[in-house]
CSV table of C-alpha atoms in Angstrom, one decimal:
chain,number,residue,atom,x,y,z
A,258,UNK,CA,-34.2,59.7,-32.0
A,259,UNK,CA,-37.4,60.2,-34.0
A,260,UNK,CA,-36.1,63.9,-35.7
A,261,UNK,CA,-32.9,62.8,-36.4
A,262,UNK,CA,-33.2,61.9,-40.7
A,263,UNK,CA,-31.0,63.0,-42.7
A,264,UNK,CA,-31.6,65.0,-45.8
A,265,UNK,CA,-31.0,63.3,-49.4
A,266,UNK,CA,-27.3,63.4,-50.0
A,267,UNK,CA,-26.8,63.0,-53.8
A,268,UNK,CA,-24.1,63.4,-56.2
A,269,UNK,CA,-26.3,64.3,-58.8
A,270,UNK,CA,-27.4,67.9,-59.1
A,271,UNK,CA,-30.7,68.4,-60.9
A,272,UNK,CA,-33.0,66.3,-63.3
A,273,UNK,CA,-30.7,63.2,-64.4
A,274,UNK,CA,-29.2,63.9,-67.7
A,275,UNK,CA,-30.3,60.5,-69.1
A,276,UNK,CA,-34.1,60.8,-67.8
A,277,UNK,CA,-35.5,61.8,-70.7
A,278,UNK,CA,-33.8,59.4,-73.1
A,279,UNK,CA,-34.6,56.9,-70.9
A,280,UNK,CA,-38.4,57.5,-70.3
A,281,UNK,CA,-39.1,58.0,-74.4
A,282,UNK,CA,-37.4,54.3,-74.8
A,283,UNK,CA,-39.5,53.0,-72.1
A,284,UNK,CA,-42.9,54.6,-73.5
A,285,UNK,CA,-41.8,53.1,-76.5
A,286,UNK,CA,-41.0,50.0,-76.1
A,287,UNK,CA,-42.7,47.5,-73.6
A,288,UNK,CA,-41.4,46.5,-70.4
A,289,UNK,CA,-40.7,42.5,-71.2
A,290,UNK,CA,-39.7,41.0,-67.7
A,291,UNK,CA,-41.6,38.1,-66.9
A,292,UNK,CA,-43.7,38.5,-63.9
A,293,UNK,CA,-42.8,36.2,-60.5
A,294,UNK,CA,-45.0,33.2,-60.0
A,295,UNK,CA,-45.5,34.1,-56.5
A,296,UNK,CA,-46.6,38.0,-57.5
A,297,UNK,CA,-49.0,36.3,-60.2
A,298,UNK,CA,-50.8,34.1,-57.5
A,299,UNK,CA,-51.1,37.4,-54.8
A,300,UNK,CA,-52.5,39.7,-57.8
A,301,UNK,CA,-55.2,36.7,-58.8
A,302,UNK,CA,-56.2,36.3,-55.3
A,303,UNK,CA,-56.8,40.0,-54.8
A,304,UNK,CA,-58.1,40.0,-58.2
A,305,UNK,CA,-60.6,37.8,-57.0
A,306,UNK,CA,-61.7,39.9,-54.4
A,307,UNK,CA,-62.5,42.8,-56.2
A,308,UNK,CA,-62.9,41.6,-59.8
A,309,UNK,CA,-67.3,43.1,-60.0
A,310,UNK,CA,-66.9,45.6,-57.2
A,311,UNK,CA,-68.5,48.5,-58.2
A,312,UNK,CA,-66.7,50.8,-55.6
A,313,UNK,CA,-63.9,52.9,-57.5
A,314,UNK,CA,-60.4,52.0,-56.7
A,315,UNK,CA,-57.4,53.7,-55.0
A,316,UNK,CA,-54.0,52.5,-54.9
A,317,UNK,CA,-51.3,53.0,-52.1
A,318,UNK,CA,-48.2,51.8,-53.8
A,319,UNK,CA,-45.4,50.6,-51.6
A,320,UNK,CA,-47.7,51.1,-48.5
A,321,UNK,CA,-44.8,49.8,-46.1
A,322,UNK,CA,-46.6,49.0,-42.6
A,323,UNK,CA,-50.0,50.0,-44.3
A,324,UNK,CA,-50.4,53.4,-42.1
A,325,UNK,CA,-50.7,55.5,-45.2
A,326,UNK,CA,-53.3,52.8,-46.2
A,327,UNK,CA,-55.7,53.3,-43.3
A,328,UNK,CA,-55.6,57.3,-43.6
A,329,UNK,CA,-56.2,56.7,-47.5
A,330,UNK,CA,-59.2,54.4,-46.6
A,331,UNK,CA,-61.0,57.3,-44.4
A,332,UNK,CA,-60.3,60.0,-46.8
A,333,UNK,CA,-61.6,57.7,-49.4
A,334,UNK,CA,-64.6,55.9,-47.6
A,335,UNK,CA,-66.8,55.4,-50.9
A,336,UNK,CA,-63.6,53.5,-52.5
A,337,UNK,CA,-61.8,50.5,-52.3
A,338,UNK,CA,-58.0,51.6,-51.3
A,339,UNK,CA,-55.9,48.6,-52.2
A,340,UNK,CA,-52.2,49.1,-50.3
A,341,UNK,CA,-49.0,47.1,-51.9
A,342,UNK,CA,-45.9,46.4,-50.6
A,343,UNK,CA,-43.5,43.6,-51.0
A,344,UNK,CA,-42.1,43.0,-47.5
A,345,UNK,CA,-43.8,40.3,-45.4
A,346,UNK,CA,-42.4,42.2,-42.4
A,347,UNK,CA,-43.9,45.6,-43.1
A,348,UNK,CA,-47.0,44.4,-43.6
A,349,UNK,CA,-46.7,42.2,-40.3
A,350,UNK,CA,-45.5,44.9,-38.1
A,351,UNK,CA,-48.2,47.2,-39.0
A,352,UNK,CA,-50.7,44.5,-38.6
A,353,UNK,CA,-49.4,44.2,-34.8
A,354,UNK,CA,-49.4,47.6,-34.1
A,355,UNK,CA,-53.0,48.4,-35.7
A,356,UNK,CA,-54.5,45.2,-35.9
A,357,UNK,CA,-58.0,47.2,-37.0
A,358,UNK,CA,-58.3,47.8,-41.1
A,359,UNK,CA,-61.0,49.8,-42.5
A,360,UNK,CA,-64.0,47.5,-44.0
A,361,UNK,CA,-62.6,49.3,-47.5
A,362,UNK,CA,-59.0,48.8,-47.6
A,363,UNK,CA,-56.8,45.6,-48.6
A,364,UNK,CA,-53.6,45.1,-47.8
A,365,UNK,CA,-51.3,43.0,-50.0
A,366,UNK,CA,-48.1,41.9,-50.2
A,367,UNK,CA,-47.0,41.5,-53.8
A,368,UNK,CA,-44.1,43.0,-55.8
A,369,UNK,CA,-44.9,46.5,-57.1
A,370,UNK,CA,-43.5,46.1,-60.5
A,371,UNK,CA,-45.3,43.0,-60.9
A,372,UNK,CA,-48.3,44.5,-60.0
A,373,UNK,CA,-48.3,47.6,-62.2
A,374,UNK,CA,-48.0,44.7,-65.1
A,375,UNK,CA,-50.5,42.9,-64.2
A,376,UNK,CA,-53.1,45.5,-63.4
A,377,UNK,CA,-52.3,47.1,-67.2
A,378,UNK,CA,-52.5,43.8,-68.6
A,379,UNK,CA,-55.8,43.4,-67.2
A,380,UNK,CA,-56.8,46.5,-67.9
A,381,UNK,CA,-57.2,47.9,-64.2
A,382,UNK,CA,-57.8,51.4,-63.5
A,383,UNK,CA,-57.7,53.4,-60.6
A,384,UNK,CA,-59.4,56.4,-59.6
A,385,UNK,CA,-55.9,57.7,-57.7
A,386,UNK,CA,-53.0,56.3,-57.3
A,387,UNK,CA,-50.0,57.4,-54.4
A,388,UNK,CA,-46.7,57.4,-54.5
A,389,UNK,CA,-45.4,58.4,-50.7
A,390,UNK,CA,-42.0,58.2,-49.6
A,391,UNK,CA,-39.2,57.4,-50.2
A,392,UNK,CA,-37.8,55.8,-52.9
A,393,UNK,CA,-35.3,58.3,-53.9
A,394,UNK,CA,-32.4,55.9,-55.0
A,395,UNK,CA,-30.3,59.2,-55.2
A,396,UNK,CA,-27.3,57.7,-56.5
A,397,UNK,CA,-26.9,59.0,-60.3
A,398,UNK,CA,-26.7,55.6,-61.5
A,399,UNK,CA,-29.4,53.9,-59.9
A,400,UNK,CA,-31.8,56.7,-62.2
A,401,UNK,CA,-33.7,53.5,-63.7
A,402,UNK,CA,-35.0,52.2,-60.0
A,403,UNK,CA,-37.0,55.7,-59.4
A,404,UNK,CA,-40.4,55.6,-60.8
A,405,UNK,CA,-39.8,58.6,-63.3
A,406,UNK,CA,-36.9,56.5,-64.9
A,407,UNK,CA,-38.4,52.9,-64.4
A,408,UNK,CA,-39.4,50.4,-67.0
A,409,UNK,CA,-42.5,49.7,-65.8
A,410,UNK,CA,-43.8,53.3,-66.0
A,411,UNK,CA,-45.9,53.0,-69.0
A,412,UNK,CA,-47.9,50.5,-67.0
A,413,UNK,CA,-48.5,52.9,-64.3
A,414,UNK,CA,-49.7,55.6,-66.2
A,415,UNK,CA,-52.1,52.6,-67.9
A,416,UNK,CA,-53.6,52.3,-64.7
A,417,UNK,CA,-54.9,55.4,-64.8
A,418,UNK,CA,-56.3,57.9,-62.3
A,419,UNK,CA,-55.2,61.3,-60.2
A,420,UNK,CA,-51.9,60.5,-59.2
A,421,UNK,CA,-49.8,61.9,-56.4
A,422,UNK,CA,-46.3,61.6,-55.2
A,423,UNK,CA,-44.7,62.9,-52.2
A,424,UNK,CA,-40.9,63.2,-51.1
A,425,UNK,CA,-38.2,64.8,-49.5
A,426,UNK,CA,-36.1,65.1,-52.6
A,427,UNK,CA,-37.2,68.2,-54.8
A,428,UNK,CA,-35.0,66.4,-57.5
A,429,UNK,CA,-37.1,63.3,-57.5
A,430,UNK,CA,-40.3,65.6,-57.5
A,431,UNK,CA,-38.6,67.3,-61.1
A,432,UNK,CA,-37.7,63.9,-62.4
A,433,UNK,CA,-41.2,62.7,-62.1
A,434,UNK,CA,-42.8,66.0,-63.4
A,435,UNK,CA,-40.7,65.3,-66.4
A,436,UNK,CA,-41.3,61.7,-67.0
A,437,UNK,CA,-45.7,62.9,-66.8
A,438,UNK,CA,-44.7,65.8,-69.4
A,439,UNK,CA,-43.4,63.3,-71.6
A,440,UNK,CA,-46.0,60.8,-71.6
A,441,UNK,CA,-48.7,63.4,-72.3
A,442,UNK,CA,-49.5,64.3,-68.3
A,443,UNK,CA,-49.7,67.6,-66.9
A,444,UNK,CA,-48.4,67.9,-63.5
A,445,UNK,CA,-47.8,70.3,-60.7
A,446,UNK,CA,-45.0,70.4,-58.5
A,447,UNK,CA,-46.3,72.3,-55.0
A,448,UNK,CA,-44.8,72.3,-51.6
A,449,UNK,CA,-46.2,70.2,-48.5
A,450,UNK,CA,-45.1,71.9,-45.5
A,451,UNK,CA,-48.6,72.8,-43.6
A,452,UNK,CA,-47.8,71.5,-39.9
A,453,UNK,CA,-51.9,71.5,-39.6
A,454,UNK,CA,-52.0,68.6,-42.3
A,455,UNK,CA,-51.4,65.2,-40.8
A,456,UNK,CA,-48.7,63.3,-42.0
A,457,UNK,CA,-49.7,60.3,-44.7
A,458,UNK,CA,-46.7,57.9,-43.6
A,459,UNK,CA,-44.5,57.4,-40.6
A,460,UNK,CA,-41.4,58.8,-43.0
A,461,UNK,CA,-43.5,61.7,-43.9
A,462,UNK,CA,-43.6,62.7,-40.2
A,463,UNK,CA,-40.1,61.8,-39.4
A,464,UNK,CA,-38.9,64.0,-42.4
A,465,UNK,CA,-41.1,66.9,-41.3
A,466,UNK,CA,-39.9,66.8,-37.5
A,467,UNK,CA,-36.3,66.6,-38.8
A,468,UNK,CA,-36.8,69.6,-40.8
A,469,UNK,CA,-36.6,68.7,-44.3
A,470,UNK,CA,-38.3,70.1,-47.1
A,471,UNK,CA,-41.2,68.2,-48.9
A,472,UNK,CA,-42.7,67.9,-51.8
A,473,UNK,CA,-45.9,66.4,-53.9
A,474,UNK,CA,-46.3,66.4,-57.5
A,475,UNK,CA,-49.7,66.1,-58.4
A,476,UNK,CA,-51.2,64.9,-61.3
A,477,UNK,CA,-54.4,63.2,-63.7
A,478,UNK,CA,-53.2,60.5,-65.9
A,479,UNK,CA,-56.8,60.1,-66.9
A,480,UNK,CA,-56.2,63.1,-69.5
A,481,UNK,CA,-53.4,60.7,-70.9
A,482,UNK,CA,-54.0,60.1,-75.1
A,483,UNK,CA,-54.8,56.9,-75.7
A,484,UNK,CA,-51.4,55.8,-76.8
A,485,UNK,CA,-49.2,56.3,-73.9
A,486,UNK,CA,-46.5,57.0,-76.2
A,487,UNK,CA,-48.2,59.9,-78.2
A,488,UNK,CA,-46.9,63.0,-76.7
A,489,UNK,CA,-48.2,66.5,-77.8
A,490,UNK,CA,-45.5,69.0,-75.6
A,491,UNK,CA,-47.8,69.5,-72.6
A,492,UNK,CA,-47.0,72.1,-70.6
A,493,UNK,CA,-45.2,71.4,-66.8
A,494,UNK,CA,-46.8,73.8,-64.2
A,495,UNK,CA,-45.0,74.1,-61.1
A,496,UNK,CA,-46.3,76.5,-58.2
A,497,UNK,CA,-45.5,76.9,-54.6
A,498,UNK,CA,-47.9,76.3,-52.3
A,499,UNK,CA,-48.4,76.5,-48.5
A,500,UNK,CA,-50.5,73.2,-48.9
């Protein structure tokens, strides 16, 4: 059934005890993981298509079937919306179900960690970055697989722009806010429960139909200080909003 998704279940209560230490370490020490050759080829092919394009760039990180990329391309009609996912199966499934892709959208198969590393190296800047469901990795021992605790975080932030994360696990949203604060970025945590607002992804539609609490973290990394490692005790604002 469609509305049968279970809420996130985790032994972890609240923000992970090691998160601040991990974020600090990642901000202070560059991520040295080698980029896979297939990721480099995919990025280079994308760069050939978009370098020189004057339109603002919007990133749909982990776009899955590309359903969200299509919606974001309509929302950001004057921008170039790039959907990245590592799964050829998911991208192909989306193309079969919805073969028409807006002219301002590109769907690319690439490892997302490698993509952020390469984009930061090339000094790409995005007008907006969307991180939309699910990626919770709820086991406490998997904290570094979640984006707030992942060593690629500094590269992600270096790509800039307005950022929006959506999730059905409030702890994950709170961890994202903590990581942003340590990087010098103020954020807002808001409830995402307006039934009149179309779901951006199939996951969001399923979680909403299943009665889950849904959350958004909104931030703007263009206010980041020149060095990602420079932090000035920013305030993290949390508020509950019907939108």
